[in-house]
Coordinates of C-alpha atoms and ligand atoms in Angstrom, one line a residue:
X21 CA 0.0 0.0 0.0
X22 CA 0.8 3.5 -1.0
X23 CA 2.2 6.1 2.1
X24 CA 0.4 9.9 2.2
X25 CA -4.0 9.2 1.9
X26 CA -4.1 6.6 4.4
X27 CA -1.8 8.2 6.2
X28 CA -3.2 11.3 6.9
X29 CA -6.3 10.5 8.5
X30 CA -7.7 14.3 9.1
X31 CA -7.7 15.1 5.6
X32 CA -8.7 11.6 4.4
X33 CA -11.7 11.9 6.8
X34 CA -12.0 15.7 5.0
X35 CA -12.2 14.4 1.7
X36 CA -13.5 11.4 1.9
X37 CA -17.0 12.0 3.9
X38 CA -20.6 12.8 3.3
X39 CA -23.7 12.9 5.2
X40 CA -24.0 8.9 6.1
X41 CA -27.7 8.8 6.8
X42 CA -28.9 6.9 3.8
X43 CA -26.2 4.6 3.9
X44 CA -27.1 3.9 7.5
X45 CA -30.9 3.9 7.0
X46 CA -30.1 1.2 3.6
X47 CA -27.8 -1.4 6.3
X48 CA -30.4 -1.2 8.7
X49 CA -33.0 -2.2 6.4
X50 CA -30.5 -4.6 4.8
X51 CA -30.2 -5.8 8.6
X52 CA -34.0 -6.4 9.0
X53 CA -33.8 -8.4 5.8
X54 CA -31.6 -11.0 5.3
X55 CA -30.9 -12.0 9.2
X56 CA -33.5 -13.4 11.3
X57 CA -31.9 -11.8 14.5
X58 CA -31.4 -8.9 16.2
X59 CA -28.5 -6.8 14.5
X60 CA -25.8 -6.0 17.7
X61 CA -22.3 -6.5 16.6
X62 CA -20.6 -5.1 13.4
X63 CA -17.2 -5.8 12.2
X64 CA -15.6 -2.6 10.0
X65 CA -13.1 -4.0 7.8
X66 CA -10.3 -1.1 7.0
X67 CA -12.4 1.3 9.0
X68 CA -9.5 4.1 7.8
X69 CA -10.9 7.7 9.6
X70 CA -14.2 5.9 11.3
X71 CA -16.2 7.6 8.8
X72 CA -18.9 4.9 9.1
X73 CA -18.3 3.6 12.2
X74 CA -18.8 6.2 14.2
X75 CA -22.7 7.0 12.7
X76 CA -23.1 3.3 12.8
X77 CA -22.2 3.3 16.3
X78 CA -24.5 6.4 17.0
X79 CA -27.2 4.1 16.1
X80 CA -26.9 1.8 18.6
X81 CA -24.6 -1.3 17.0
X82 CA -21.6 -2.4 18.6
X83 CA -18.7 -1.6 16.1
X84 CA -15.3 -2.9 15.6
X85 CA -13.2 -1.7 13.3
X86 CA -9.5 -2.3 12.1
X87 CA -7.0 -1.0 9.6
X88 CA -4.0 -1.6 8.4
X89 CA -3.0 2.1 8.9
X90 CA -1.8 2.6 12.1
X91 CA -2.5 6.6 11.8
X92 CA -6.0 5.5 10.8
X93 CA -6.6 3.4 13.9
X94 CA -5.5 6.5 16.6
X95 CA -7.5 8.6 14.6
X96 CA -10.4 6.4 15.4
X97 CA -9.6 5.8 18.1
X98 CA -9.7 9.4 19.3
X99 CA -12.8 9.9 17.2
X100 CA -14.6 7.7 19.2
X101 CA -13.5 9.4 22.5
X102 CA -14.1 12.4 21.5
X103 CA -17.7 11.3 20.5
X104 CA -17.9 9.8 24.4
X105 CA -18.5 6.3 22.1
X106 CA -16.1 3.9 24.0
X107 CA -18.5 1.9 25.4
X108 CA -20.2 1.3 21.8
X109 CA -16.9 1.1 19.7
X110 CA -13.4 0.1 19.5
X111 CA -10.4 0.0 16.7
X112 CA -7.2 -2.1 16.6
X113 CA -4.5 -2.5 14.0
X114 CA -5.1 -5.2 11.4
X115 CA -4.8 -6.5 7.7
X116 CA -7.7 -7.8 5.6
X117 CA -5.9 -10.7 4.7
X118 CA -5.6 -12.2 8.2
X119 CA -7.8 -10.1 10.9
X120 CA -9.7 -12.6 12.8
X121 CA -11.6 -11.9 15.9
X122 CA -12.7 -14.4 18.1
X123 CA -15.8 -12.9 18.9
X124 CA -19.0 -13.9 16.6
X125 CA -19.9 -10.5 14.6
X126 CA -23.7 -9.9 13.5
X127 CA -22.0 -8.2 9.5
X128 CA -19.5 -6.6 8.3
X129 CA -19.2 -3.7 6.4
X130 CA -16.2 -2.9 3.6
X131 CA -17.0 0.4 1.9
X132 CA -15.7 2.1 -1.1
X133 CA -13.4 -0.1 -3.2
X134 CA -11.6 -0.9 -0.6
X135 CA -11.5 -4.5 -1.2
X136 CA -9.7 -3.9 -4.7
X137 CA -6.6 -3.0 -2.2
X138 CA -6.5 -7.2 -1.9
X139 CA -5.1 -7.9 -6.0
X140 CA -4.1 -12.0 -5.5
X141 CA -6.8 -14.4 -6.0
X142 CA -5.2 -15.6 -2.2
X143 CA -5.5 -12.9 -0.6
X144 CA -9.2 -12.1 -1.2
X145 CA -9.8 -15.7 -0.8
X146 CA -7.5 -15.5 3.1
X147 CA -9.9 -11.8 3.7
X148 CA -13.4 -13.8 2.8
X149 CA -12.0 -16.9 5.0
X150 CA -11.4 -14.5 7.8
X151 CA -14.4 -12.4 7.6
X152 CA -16.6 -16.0 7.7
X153 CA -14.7 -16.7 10.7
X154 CA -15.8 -13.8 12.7
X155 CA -19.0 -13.9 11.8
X156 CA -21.5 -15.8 13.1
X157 CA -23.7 -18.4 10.7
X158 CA -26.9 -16.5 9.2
X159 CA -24.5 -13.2 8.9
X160 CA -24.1 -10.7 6.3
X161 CA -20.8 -9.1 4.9
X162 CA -22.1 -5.8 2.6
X163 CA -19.7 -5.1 -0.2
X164 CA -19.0 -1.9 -2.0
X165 CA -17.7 -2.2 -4.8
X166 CA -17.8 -1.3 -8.6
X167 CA -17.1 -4.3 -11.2
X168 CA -15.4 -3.7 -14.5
X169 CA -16.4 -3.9 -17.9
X170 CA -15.4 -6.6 -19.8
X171 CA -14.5 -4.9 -23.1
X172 CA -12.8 -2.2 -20.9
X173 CA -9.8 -0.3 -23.2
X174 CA -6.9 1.9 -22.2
X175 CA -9.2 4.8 -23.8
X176 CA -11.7 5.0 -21.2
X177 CA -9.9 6.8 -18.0
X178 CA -12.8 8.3 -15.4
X179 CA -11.5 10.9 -13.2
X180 CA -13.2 12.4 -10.7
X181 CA -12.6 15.5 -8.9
X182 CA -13.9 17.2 -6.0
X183 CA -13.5 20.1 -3.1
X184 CA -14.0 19.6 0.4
X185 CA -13.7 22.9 3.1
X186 CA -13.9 22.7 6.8
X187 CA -12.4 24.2 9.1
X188 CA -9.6 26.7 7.4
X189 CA -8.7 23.6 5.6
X190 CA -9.5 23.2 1.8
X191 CA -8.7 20.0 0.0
X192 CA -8.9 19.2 -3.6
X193 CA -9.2 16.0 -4.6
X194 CA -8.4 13.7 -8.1
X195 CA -8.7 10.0 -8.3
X196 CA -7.9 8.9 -11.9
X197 CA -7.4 5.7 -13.5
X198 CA -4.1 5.8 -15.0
X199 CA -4.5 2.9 -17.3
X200 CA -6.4 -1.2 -16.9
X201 CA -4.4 -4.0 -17.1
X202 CA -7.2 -6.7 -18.2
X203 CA -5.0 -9.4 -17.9
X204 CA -3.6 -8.9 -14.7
X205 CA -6.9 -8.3 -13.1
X206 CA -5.1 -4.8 -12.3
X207 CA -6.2 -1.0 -12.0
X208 CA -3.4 1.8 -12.0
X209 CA -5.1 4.5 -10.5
X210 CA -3.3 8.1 -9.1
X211 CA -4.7 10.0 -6.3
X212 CA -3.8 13.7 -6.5
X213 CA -4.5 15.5 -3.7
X214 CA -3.6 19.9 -3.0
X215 CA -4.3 21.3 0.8
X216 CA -4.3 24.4 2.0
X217 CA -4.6 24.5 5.6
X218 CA -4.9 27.8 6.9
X219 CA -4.9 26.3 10.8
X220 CA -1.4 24.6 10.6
X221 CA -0.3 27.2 8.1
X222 CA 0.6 24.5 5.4
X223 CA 0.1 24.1 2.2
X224 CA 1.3 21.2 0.2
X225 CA 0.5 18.6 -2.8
X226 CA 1.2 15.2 -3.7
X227 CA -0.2 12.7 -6.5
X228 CA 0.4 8.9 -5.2
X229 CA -0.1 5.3 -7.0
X230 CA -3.1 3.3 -6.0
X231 CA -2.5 -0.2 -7.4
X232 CA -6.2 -2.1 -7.0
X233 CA -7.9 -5.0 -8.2
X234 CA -10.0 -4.8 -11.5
X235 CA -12.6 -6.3 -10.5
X236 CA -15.0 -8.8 -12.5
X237 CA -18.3 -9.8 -11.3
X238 CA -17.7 -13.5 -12.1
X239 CA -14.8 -13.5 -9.7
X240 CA -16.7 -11.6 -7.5
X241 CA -19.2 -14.3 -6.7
X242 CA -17.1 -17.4 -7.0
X243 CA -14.4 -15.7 -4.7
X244 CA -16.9 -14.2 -2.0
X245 CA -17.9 -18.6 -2.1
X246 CA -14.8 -19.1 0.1
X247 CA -15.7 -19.4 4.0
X248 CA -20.0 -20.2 2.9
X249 CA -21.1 -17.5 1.6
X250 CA -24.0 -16.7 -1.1
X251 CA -24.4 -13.5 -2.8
X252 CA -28.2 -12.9 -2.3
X253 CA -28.8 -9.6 -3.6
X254 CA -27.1 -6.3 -5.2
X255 CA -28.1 -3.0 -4.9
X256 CA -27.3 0.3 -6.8
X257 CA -26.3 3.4 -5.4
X258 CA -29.7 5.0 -5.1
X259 CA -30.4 1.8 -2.7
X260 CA -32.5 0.2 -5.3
X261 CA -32.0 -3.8 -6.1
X262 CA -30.1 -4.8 -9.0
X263 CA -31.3 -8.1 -10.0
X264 CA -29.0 -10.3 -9.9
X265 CA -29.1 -11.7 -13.4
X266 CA -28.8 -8.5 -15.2
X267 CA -25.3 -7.4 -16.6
X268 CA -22.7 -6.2 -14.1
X269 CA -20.2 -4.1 -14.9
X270 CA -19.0 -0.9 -14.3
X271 CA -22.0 1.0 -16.1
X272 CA -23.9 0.4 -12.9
X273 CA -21.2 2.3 -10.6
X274 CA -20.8 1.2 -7.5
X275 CA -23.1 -1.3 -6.6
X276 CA -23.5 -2.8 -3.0
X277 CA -23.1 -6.8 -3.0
X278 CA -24.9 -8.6 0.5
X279 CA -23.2 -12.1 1.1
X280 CA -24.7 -14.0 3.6
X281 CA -23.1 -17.1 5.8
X282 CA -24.9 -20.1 5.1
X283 CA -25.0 -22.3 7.6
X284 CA -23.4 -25.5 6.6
X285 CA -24.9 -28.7 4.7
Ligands
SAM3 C1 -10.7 4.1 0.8 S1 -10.2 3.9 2.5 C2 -11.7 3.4 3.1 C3 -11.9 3.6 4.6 C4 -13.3 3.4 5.1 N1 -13.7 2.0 4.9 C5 -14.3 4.4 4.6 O1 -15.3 3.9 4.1 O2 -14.0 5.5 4.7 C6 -9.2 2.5 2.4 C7 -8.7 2.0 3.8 O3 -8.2 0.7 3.7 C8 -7.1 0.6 4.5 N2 -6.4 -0.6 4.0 C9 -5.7 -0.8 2.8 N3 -5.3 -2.1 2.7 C10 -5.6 -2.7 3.8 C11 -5.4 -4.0 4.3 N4 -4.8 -4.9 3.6 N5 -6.0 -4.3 5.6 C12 -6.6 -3.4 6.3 N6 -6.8 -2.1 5.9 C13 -6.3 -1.8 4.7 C14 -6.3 1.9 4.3 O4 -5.4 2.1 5.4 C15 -7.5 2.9 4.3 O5 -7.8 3.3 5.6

């Protein structure tokens, strides 16, 4: 993994959040849907800044998160003291290809993309095998993530940027995909981020490499097999189902996958 975004939590969390409310509202409802029990305990796979963890643990769930950012985690960490959440939440340092917790979570969350950060067919398989083993049977992992398009080319290269202020600090953000390597499974995107922050009296820039997976919906769902689980349903960004026989691919932006823990035959 790359050094500055994740290791600059503050302006991460700056860039990188919105207002959570639907998101929460959609998991909830997700919650009430495919578990027949009382949602208690979520597991926040590379939780980076808290972003979601702390309005999930506002709510009322029990949240663990981990990252493999140590920067990330004491930013949590104070986040959630800060926000008098202690008894509701709690971070540690760990890596999605071998966190394991002992203790039997209700779901897991993994927001963003941030699964493409695991690129070997291994690794994803080790993260899916851990994530089944923390949670408990009848479980749901929700993953956000946006699939590829088969016939991707070179040519087409989304970039995206955006301006977040709070504070006396301003950052402007660009995430663009360098180039696709189809065969390789691999994305080469560049992050390019420009702060000026009025309160530390700093200004700076810097463009980093994000290596990820290109991901493919057909390894999506034999992958997300290891450790039992099903993919039962797919849902767009505007919280509406996908059906899960329709085309996916990156048209559809990022789409929301629930895998449940089946219990076993
Ligand atoms: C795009 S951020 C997403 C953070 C958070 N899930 C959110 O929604 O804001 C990606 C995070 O993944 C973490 N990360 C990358 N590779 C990781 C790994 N192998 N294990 C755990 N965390 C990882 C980074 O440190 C960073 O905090």
């Amino acid at each position: 993994m790359e050094k500055k975004l994740y290791h600059l939590p503050g302006y991460y969390d700056l860039a990188f959040s919105y207002d959570a409310s639907g998101e929460i509202n959609f998991f909830s409802e997700c919650f009430k849907r495919y578990t027949d029990f009382e949602m208690r305990r979520i597991l926040k796979p590379a939780c980076g800044s808290g972003r979601l963890l702390i309005p999930l643990a506002q709510f009322g769930y029990y949240v663990v998160g981990y990252d493999i950012s140590e920067e990330m985690v004491a930013y949590t960490r104070d986040k959630i003291a800060v926000a008098g959440l202690s008894h509701r939440a709690e971070v540690v340092l760990g890596d999605m290809r071998t966190a394991r917790f002992k203790d039997t979570f209700d779901a897991a969350i993994n927001l963003i993309n941030t699964i493409g950060y695991l690129i070997s067919d291994e690794d994803i398989l080790n993260h899916f095998r851990a994530i089944s083993y923390s949670l408990r049977t009848g479980g749901i992992y929700i993953v956000e993530l946006s699939c590829a398009n088969e016939k991707l080319s070179n040519e087409e290269r989304p970039d995206d940027t955006w301006i977040a202020e709070r504070d006396g600090i301003k950052i402007q953000t660009t995430w663009h995909t360098e180039r696709y390597d189809l065969a390789n499974k691999r994305k080469y995107n560049l992050c390019k981020m420009k702060i000026e922050d009025e309160k530390e009296n700093r200004r700076f820039m810097f463009i980093e490499p994000h290596i990820m997976r290109l991901w493919f919906f057909e390894d999506f769902k034999l992958l997300s097999r290891a450790g039992g689980f099903t993919l039962r349903a797919i849902y767009n960004q505007n919280f509406e189902p996908v059906p899960l026989n329709s085309h996916i691919c990156g048209d559809l932006g990022n789409l929301y996958f629930i895998l449940k823990k089946e219990a076993e035959a």
